[in-house]
mmCIF file of C-alpha atoms in Angstrom:
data_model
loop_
_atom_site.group_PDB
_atom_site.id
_atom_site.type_symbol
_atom_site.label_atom_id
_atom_site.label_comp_id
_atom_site.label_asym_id
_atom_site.label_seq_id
_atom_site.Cartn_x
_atom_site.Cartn_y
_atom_site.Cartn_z
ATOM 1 C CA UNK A 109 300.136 -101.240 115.464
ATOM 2 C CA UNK A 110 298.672 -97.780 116.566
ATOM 3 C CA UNK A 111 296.449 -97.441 119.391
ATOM 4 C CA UNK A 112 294.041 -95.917 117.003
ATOM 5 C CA UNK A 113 293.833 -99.081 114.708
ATOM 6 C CA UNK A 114 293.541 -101.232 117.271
ATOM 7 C CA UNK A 115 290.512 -99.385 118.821
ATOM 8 C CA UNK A 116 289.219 -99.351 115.452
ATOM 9 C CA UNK A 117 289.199 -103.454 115.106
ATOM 10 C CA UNK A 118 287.921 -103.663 118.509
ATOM 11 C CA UNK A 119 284.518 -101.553 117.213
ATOM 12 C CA UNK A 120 284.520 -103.837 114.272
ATOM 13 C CA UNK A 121 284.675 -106.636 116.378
ATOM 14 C CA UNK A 122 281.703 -105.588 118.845
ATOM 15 C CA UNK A 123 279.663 -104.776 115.904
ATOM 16 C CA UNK A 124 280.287 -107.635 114.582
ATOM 17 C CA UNK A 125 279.159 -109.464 117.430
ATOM 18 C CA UNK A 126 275.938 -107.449 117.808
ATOM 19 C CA UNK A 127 274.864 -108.400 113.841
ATOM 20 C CA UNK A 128 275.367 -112.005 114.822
ATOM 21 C CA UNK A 129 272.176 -113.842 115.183
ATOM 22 C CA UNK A 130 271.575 -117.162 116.977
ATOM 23 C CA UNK A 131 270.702 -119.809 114.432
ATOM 24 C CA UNK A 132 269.551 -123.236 115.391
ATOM 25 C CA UNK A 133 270.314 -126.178 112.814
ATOM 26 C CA UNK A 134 268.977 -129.606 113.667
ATOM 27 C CA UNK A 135 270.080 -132.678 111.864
ATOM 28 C CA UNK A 136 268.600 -135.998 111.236
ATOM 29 C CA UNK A 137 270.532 -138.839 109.438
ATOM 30 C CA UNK A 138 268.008 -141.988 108.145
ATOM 31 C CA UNK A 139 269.429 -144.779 107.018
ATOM 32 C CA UNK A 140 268.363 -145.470 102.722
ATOM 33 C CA UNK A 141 265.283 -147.516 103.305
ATOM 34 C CA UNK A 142 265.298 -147.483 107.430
ATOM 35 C CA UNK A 143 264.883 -145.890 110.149
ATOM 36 C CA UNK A 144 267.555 -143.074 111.793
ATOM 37 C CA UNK A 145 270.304 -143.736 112.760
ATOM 38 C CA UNK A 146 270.725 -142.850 116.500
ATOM 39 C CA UNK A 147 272.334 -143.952 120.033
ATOM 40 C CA UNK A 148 271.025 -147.795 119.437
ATOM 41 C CA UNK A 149 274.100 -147.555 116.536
ATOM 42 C CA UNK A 150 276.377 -145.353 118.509
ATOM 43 C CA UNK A 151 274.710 -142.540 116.021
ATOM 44 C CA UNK A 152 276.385 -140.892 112.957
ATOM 45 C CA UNK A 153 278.831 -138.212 113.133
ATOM 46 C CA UNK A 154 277.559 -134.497 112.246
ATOM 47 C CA UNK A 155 280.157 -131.918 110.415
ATOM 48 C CA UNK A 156 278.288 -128.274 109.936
ATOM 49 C CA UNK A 157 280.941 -126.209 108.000
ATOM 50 C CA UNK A 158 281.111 -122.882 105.686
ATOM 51 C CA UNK A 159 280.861 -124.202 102.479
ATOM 52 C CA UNK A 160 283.010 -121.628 101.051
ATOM 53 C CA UNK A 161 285.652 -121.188 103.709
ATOM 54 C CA UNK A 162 285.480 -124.557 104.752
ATOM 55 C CA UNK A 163 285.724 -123.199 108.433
ATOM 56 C CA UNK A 164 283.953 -125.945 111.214
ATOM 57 C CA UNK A 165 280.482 -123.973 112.820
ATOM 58 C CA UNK A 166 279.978 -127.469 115.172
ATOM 59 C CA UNK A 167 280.370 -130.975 115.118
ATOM 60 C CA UNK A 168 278.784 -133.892 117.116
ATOM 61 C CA UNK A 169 277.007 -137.101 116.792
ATOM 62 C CA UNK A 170 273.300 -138.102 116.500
ATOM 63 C CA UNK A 171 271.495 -138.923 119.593
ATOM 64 C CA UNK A 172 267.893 -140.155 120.244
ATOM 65 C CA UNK A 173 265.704 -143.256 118.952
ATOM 66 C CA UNK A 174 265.071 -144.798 115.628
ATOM 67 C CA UNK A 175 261.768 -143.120 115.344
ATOM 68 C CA UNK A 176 258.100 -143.970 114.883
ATOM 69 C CA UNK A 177 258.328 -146.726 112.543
ATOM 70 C CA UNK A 178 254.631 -146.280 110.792
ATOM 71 C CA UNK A 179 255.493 -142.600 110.199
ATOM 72 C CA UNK A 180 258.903 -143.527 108.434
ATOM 73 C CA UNK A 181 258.089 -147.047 106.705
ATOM 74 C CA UNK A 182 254.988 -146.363 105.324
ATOM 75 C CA UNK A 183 253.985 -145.684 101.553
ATOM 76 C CA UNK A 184 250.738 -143.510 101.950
ATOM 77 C CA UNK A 185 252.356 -140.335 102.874
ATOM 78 C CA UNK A 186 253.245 -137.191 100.670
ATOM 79 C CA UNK A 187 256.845 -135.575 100.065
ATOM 80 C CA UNK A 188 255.661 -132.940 102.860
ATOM 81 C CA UNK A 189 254.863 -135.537 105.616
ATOM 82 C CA UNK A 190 256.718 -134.879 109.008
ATOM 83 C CA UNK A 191 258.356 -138.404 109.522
ATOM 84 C CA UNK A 192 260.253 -137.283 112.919
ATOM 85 C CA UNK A 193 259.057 -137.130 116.964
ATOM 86 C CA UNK A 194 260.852 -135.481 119.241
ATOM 87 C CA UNK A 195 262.528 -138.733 120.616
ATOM 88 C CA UNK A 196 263.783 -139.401 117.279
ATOM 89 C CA UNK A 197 268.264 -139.445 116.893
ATOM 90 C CA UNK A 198 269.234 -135.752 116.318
ATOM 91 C CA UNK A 199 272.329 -133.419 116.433
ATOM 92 C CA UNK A 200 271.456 -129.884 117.729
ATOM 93 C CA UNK A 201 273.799 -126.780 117.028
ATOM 94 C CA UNK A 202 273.728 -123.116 117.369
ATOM 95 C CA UNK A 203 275.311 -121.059 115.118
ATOM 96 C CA UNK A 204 275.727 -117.460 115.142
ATOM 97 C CA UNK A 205 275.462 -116.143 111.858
ATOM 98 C CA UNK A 206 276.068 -112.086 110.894
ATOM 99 C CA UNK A 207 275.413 -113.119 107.251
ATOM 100 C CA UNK A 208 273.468 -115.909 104.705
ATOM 101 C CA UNK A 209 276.248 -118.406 104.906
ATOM 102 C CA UNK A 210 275.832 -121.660 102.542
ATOM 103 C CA UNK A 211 276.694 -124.510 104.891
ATOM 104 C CA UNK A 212 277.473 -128.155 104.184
ATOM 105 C CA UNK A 213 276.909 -131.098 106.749
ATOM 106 C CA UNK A 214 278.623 -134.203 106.260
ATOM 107 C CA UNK A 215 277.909 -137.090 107.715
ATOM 108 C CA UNK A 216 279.323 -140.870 108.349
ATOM 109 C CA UNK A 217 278.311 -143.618 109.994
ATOM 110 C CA UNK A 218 277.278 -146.013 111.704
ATOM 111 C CA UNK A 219 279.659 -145.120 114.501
ATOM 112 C CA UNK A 220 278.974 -149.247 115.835
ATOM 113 C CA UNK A 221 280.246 -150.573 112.391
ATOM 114 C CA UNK A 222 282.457 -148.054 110.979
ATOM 115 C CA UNK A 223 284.187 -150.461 108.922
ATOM 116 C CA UNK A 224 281.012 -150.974 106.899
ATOM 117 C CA UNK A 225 279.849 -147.116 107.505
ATOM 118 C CA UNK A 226 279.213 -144.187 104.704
ATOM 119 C CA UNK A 227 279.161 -140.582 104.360
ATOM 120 C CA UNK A 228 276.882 -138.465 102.785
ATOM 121 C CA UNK A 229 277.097 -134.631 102.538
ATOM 122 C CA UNK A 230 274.270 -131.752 101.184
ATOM 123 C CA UNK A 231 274.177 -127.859 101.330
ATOM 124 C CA UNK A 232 271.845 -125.477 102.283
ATOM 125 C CA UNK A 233 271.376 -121.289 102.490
ATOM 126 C CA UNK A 234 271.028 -120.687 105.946
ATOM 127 C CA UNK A 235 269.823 -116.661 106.889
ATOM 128 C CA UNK A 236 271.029 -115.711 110.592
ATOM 129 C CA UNK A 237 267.456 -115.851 113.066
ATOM 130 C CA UNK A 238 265.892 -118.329 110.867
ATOM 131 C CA UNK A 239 266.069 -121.359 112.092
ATOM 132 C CA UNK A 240 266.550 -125.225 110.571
ATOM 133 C CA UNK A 241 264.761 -126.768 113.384
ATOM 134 C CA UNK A 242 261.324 -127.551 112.213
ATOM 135 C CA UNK A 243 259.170 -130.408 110.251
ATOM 136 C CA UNK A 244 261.954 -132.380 109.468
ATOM 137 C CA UNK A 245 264.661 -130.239 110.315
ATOM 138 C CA UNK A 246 267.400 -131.016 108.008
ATOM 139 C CA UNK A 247 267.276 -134.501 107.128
ATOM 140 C CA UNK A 248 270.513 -136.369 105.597
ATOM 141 C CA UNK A 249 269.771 -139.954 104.243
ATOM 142 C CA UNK A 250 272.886 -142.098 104.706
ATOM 143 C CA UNK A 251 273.385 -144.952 102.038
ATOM 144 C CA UNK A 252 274.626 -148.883 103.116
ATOM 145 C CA UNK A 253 273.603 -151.805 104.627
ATOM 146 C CA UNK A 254 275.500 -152.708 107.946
ATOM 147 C CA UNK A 255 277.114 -156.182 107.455
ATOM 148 C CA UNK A 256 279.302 -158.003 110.448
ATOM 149 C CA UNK A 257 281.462 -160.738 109.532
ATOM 150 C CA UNK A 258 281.297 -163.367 112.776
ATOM 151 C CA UNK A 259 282.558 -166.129 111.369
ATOM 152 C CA UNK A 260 285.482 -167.204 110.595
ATOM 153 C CA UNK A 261 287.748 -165.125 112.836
ATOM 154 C CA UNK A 262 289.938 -161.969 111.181
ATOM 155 C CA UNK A 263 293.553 -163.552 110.259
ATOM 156 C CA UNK A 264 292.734 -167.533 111.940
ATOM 157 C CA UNK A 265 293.700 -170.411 110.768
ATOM 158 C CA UNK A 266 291.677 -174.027 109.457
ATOM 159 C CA UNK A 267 292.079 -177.062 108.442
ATOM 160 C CA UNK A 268 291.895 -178.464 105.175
ATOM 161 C CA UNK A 269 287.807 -178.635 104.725
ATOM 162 C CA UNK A 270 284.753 -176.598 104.786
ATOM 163 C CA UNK A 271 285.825 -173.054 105.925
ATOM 164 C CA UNK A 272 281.688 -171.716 107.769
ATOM 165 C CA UNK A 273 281.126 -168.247 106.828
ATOM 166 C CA UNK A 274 278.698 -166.271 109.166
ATOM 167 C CA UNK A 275 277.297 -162.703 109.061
ATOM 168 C CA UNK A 276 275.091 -160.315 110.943
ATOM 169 C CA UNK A 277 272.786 -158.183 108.306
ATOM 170 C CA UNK A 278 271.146 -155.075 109.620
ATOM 171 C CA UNK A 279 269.579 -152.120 108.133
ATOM 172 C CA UNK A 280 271.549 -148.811 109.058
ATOM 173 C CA UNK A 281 269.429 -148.166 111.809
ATOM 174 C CA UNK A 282 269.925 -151.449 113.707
ATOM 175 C CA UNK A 283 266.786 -152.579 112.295
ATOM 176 C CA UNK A 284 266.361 -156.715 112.176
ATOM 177 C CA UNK A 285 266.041 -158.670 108.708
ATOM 178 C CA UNK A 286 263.793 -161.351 108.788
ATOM 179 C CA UNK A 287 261.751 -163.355 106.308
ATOM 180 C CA UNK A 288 258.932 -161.970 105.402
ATOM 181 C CA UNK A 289 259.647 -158.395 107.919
ATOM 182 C CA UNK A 290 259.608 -155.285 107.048
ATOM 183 C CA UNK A 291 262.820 -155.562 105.653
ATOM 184 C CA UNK A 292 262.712 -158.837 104.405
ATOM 185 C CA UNK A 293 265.550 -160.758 104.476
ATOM 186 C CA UNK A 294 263.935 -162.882 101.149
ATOM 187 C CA UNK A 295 264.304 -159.796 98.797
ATOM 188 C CA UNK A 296 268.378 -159.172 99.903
ATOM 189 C CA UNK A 297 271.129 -160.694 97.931
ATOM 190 C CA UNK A 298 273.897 -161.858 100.497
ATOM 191 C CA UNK A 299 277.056 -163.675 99.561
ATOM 192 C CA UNK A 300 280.571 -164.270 100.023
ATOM 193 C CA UNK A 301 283.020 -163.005 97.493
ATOM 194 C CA UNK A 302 286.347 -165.120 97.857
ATOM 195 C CA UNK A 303 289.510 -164.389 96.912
ATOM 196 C CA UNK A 304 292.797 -166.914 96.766
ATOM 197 C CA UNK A 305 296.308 -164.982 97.698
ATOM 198 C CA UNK A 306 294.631 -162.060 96.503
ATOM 199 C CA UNK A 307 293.329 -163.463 93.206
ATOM 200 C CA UNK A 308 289.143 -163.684 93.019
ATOM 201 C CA UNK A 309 288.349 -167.066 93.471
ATOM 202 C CA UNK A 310 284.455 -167.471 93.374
ATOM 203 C CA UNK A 311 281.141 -166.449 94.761
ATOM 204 C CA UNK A 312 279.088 -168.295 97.486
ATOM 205 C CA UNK A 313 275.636 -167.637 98.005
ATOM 206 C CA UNK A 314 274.483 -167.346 102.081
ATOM 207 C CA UNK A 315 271.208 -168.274 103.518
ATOM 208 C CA UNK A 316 268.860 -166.973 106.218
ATOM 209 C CA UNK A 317 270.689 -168.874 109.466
ATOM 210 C CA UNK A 318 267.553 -169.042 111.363
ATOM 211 C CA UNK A 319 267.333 -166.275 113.261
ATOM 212 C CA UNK A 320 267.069 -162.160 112.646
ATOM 213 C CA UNK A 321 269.466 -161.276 110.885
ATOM 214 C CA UNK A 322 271.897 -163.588 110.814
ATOM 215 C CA UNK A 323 273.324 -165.237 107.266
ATOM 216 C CA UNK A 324 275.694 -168.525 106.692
ATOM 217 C CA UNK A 325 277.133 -170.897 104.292
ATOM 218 C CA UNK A 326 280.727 -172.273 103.568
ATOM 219 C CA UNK A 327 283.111 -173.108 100.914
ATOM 220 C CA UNK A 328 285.792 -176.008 100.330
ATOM 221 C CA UNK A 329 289.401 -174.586 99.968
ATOM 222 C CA UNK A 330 290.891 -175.882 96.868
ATOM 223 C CA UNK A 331 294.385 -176.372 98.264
ATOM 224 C CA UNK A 332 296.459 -174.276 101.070
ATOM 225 C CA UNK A 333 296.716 -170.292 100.873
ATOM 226 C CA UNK A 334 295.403 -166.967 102.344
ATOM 227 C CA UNK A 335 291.524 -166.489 101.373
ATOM 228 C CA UNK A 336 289.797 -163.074 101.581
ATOM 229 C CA UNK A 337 286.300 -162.865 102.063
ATOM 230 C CA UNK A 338 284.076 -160.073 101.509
ATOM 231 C CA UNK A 339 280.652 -160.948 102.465
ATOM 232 C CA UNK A 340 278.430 -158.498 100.681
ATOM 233 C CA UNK A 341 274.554 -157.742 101.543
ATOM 234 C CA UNK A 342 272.426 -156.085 98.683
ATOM 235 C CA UNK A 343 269.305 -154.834 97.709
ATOM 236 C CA UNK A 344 268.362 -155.164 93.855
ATOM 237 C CA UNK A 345 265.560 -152.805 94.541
ATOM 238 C CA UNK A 346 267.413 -149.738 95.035
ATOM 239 C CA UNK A 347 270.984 -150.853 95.028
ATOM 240 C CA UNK A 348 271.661 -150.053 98.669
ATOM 241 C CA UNK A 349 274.987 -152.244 99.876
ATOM 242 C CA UNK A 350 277.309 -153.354 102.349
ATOM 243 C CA UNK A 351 280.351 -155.512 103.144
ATOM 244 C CA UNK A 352 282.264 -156.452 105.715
ATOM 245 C CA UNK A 353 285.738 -157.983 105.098
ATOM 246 C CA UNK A 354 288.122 -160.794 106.680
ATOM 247 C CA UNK A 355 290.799 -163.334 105.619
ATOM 248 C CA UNK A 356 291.429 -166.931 106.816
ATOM 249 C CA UNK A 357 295.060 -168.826 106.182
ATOM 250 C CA UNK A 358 294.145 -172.548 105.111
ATOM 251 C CA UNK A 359 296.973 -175.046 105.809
#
């Protein structure tokens, strides 16, 4: 390559540069029907990339509280209300943009239960200089319920009788579900759906255990074999679910 191509990609290059403008993009991911999801859940992961090219700009994870619970929960607010503080679980890039670049963020979590986790992606124009940091920034909501099967064990082994089922039911955020709360744990459908060496077997219903957040019940094994069970929590008001699995060998 010729000394004077080369000094004419370096120019390119520095101008280049120069056009770039630093462009701040903050991101917010609520849980549907909670709070946001921040350190308290090990936070959601954060993917800012070209939505054309595809190319990375950042990546990270949320950080920060839940958030102001009256300014999120309640119902006498319009679509414009500013629902964040500044303590409340962000990620925090800048990009440097020479152009209007369309950009996608994706986003998954909870990082604490990522085998009950979602993702949820969105687009946006994005000019270089103006920034995505205001109001509510750029707020992601992230569908699912966070369900966490504690009883019985993953692959363990009973006896011939009842088989206890347990379950730990929280709202994306980490928030509690009680009786009668704010997310009440009356209005959630939460059961166990059982398969037999991988045939479905039946449904058991599970009950408040007593204390926040926690669900239980049991079934009777019919005779020996491996049973899977996917304890499910659900909300008929909006849909919003999640399951946890695990599978028990009955002698």
């Amino acid at each position: 390559m010729s000394r004077f191509i080369l000094a004419v990609l370096a120019v390119l290059l520095v101008a280049s540069a120069a056009w770039a403008e630093h462009t701040e993009i903050v991101v917010h991911v609520r849980g549907q029907g909670s709070k946001f999801i921040g350190t308290s859940m090990a936070g959601a992961r954060v993917i800012l990339e070209n939505a054309d090219t595809g190319a990375i700009l950042a990546q990270g994870v949320t950080k920060g509280s839940t958030g102001d619970t009256d300014r999120i929960m309640t119902d006498k607010r319009d679509a414009s209300a500013v629902i964040v503080t500044p303590e409340t679980a962000r990620f925090a890039a800048t990009l440097n943009l020479d152009e209007p670049t369309r950009i996608r963020v994706r986003t998954a979590g909870p990082l604490a239960q990522p085998q009950t986790g979602n993702e949820a992606t969105a687009t946006r124009w994005v000019v270089p200089g103006k920034h995505v940091r205001n109001g509510n920034a750029w707020l992601v909501e992230l569908p699912g319920l966070t369900v966490d099967m504690l009883e019985p064990r993953a692959a363990s082994r009973a006896p011939a009788g009842p088989v206890s089922i347990s379950a730990n039911v929280v709202m994306n955020c980490g928030c509690p579900v009680t009786p009668g709360g704010l997310w009440d744990a009356d209005v959630f459908e939460v059961a166990a759906r059982i398969a037999k060496d991988g045939a479905y077997w039946k449904t058991v219903p599970l009950a408040y255990g007593g204390e926040p957040s926690l669900f239980t019940g049991e079934f009777r094994p019919g005779e020996p074999g491996v049973y899977g069970i996917t304890v499910y929590a659900y909300d008929p008001r909006d849909g919003n679910t999640g399951i946890d699995r695990t599978a028990v060998t009955v002698k």
